[in-house]
Phi, psi and omega in degrees: 000150182281139179297325178296315177303309179301316182296316181299311182289330177289314179295324181302335179291338190243353183266160183281341184244148175256012179269116179261137172242122180222154181236139172242182179299327187258341188200166173247129182245142176220126180185174180282129178288127174280115181265124185280152172257088183263013178273343176265177178283352184253058181286124183259006179275149175245125181306130175088358180246124176263126179253128177244139175257151177048054187262152173239129176251127175247114184275163184298338178274003178094349180291141177242142175228144179252140182229138171291319178218141172214141178251131181237129176290124183295339179290345178265353182281121181267331180205151176207157175204166173256148186307322182292345183268353181274148173272166184305319183282354180264349189285350181267000000 
């Protein structure tokens, strides 16, 4: 499993917001982290894949796309934070 994947889901347990902001080489993504129920036999998470609901992708060319669901390979995530961890001047 990817360390970034593990870190995102571990930190998600303790933060006030479920809105993840992450950056890849091509885009900045912001959306609700889909938290898996892996305590049952029907675990729907895939190792190394971060799933965001109601996500917005802002590409390096300035184009924005909205997604109901998007899956991001955690090996492509260069940086991440949760919305509650940003200061006012960082939110734009």
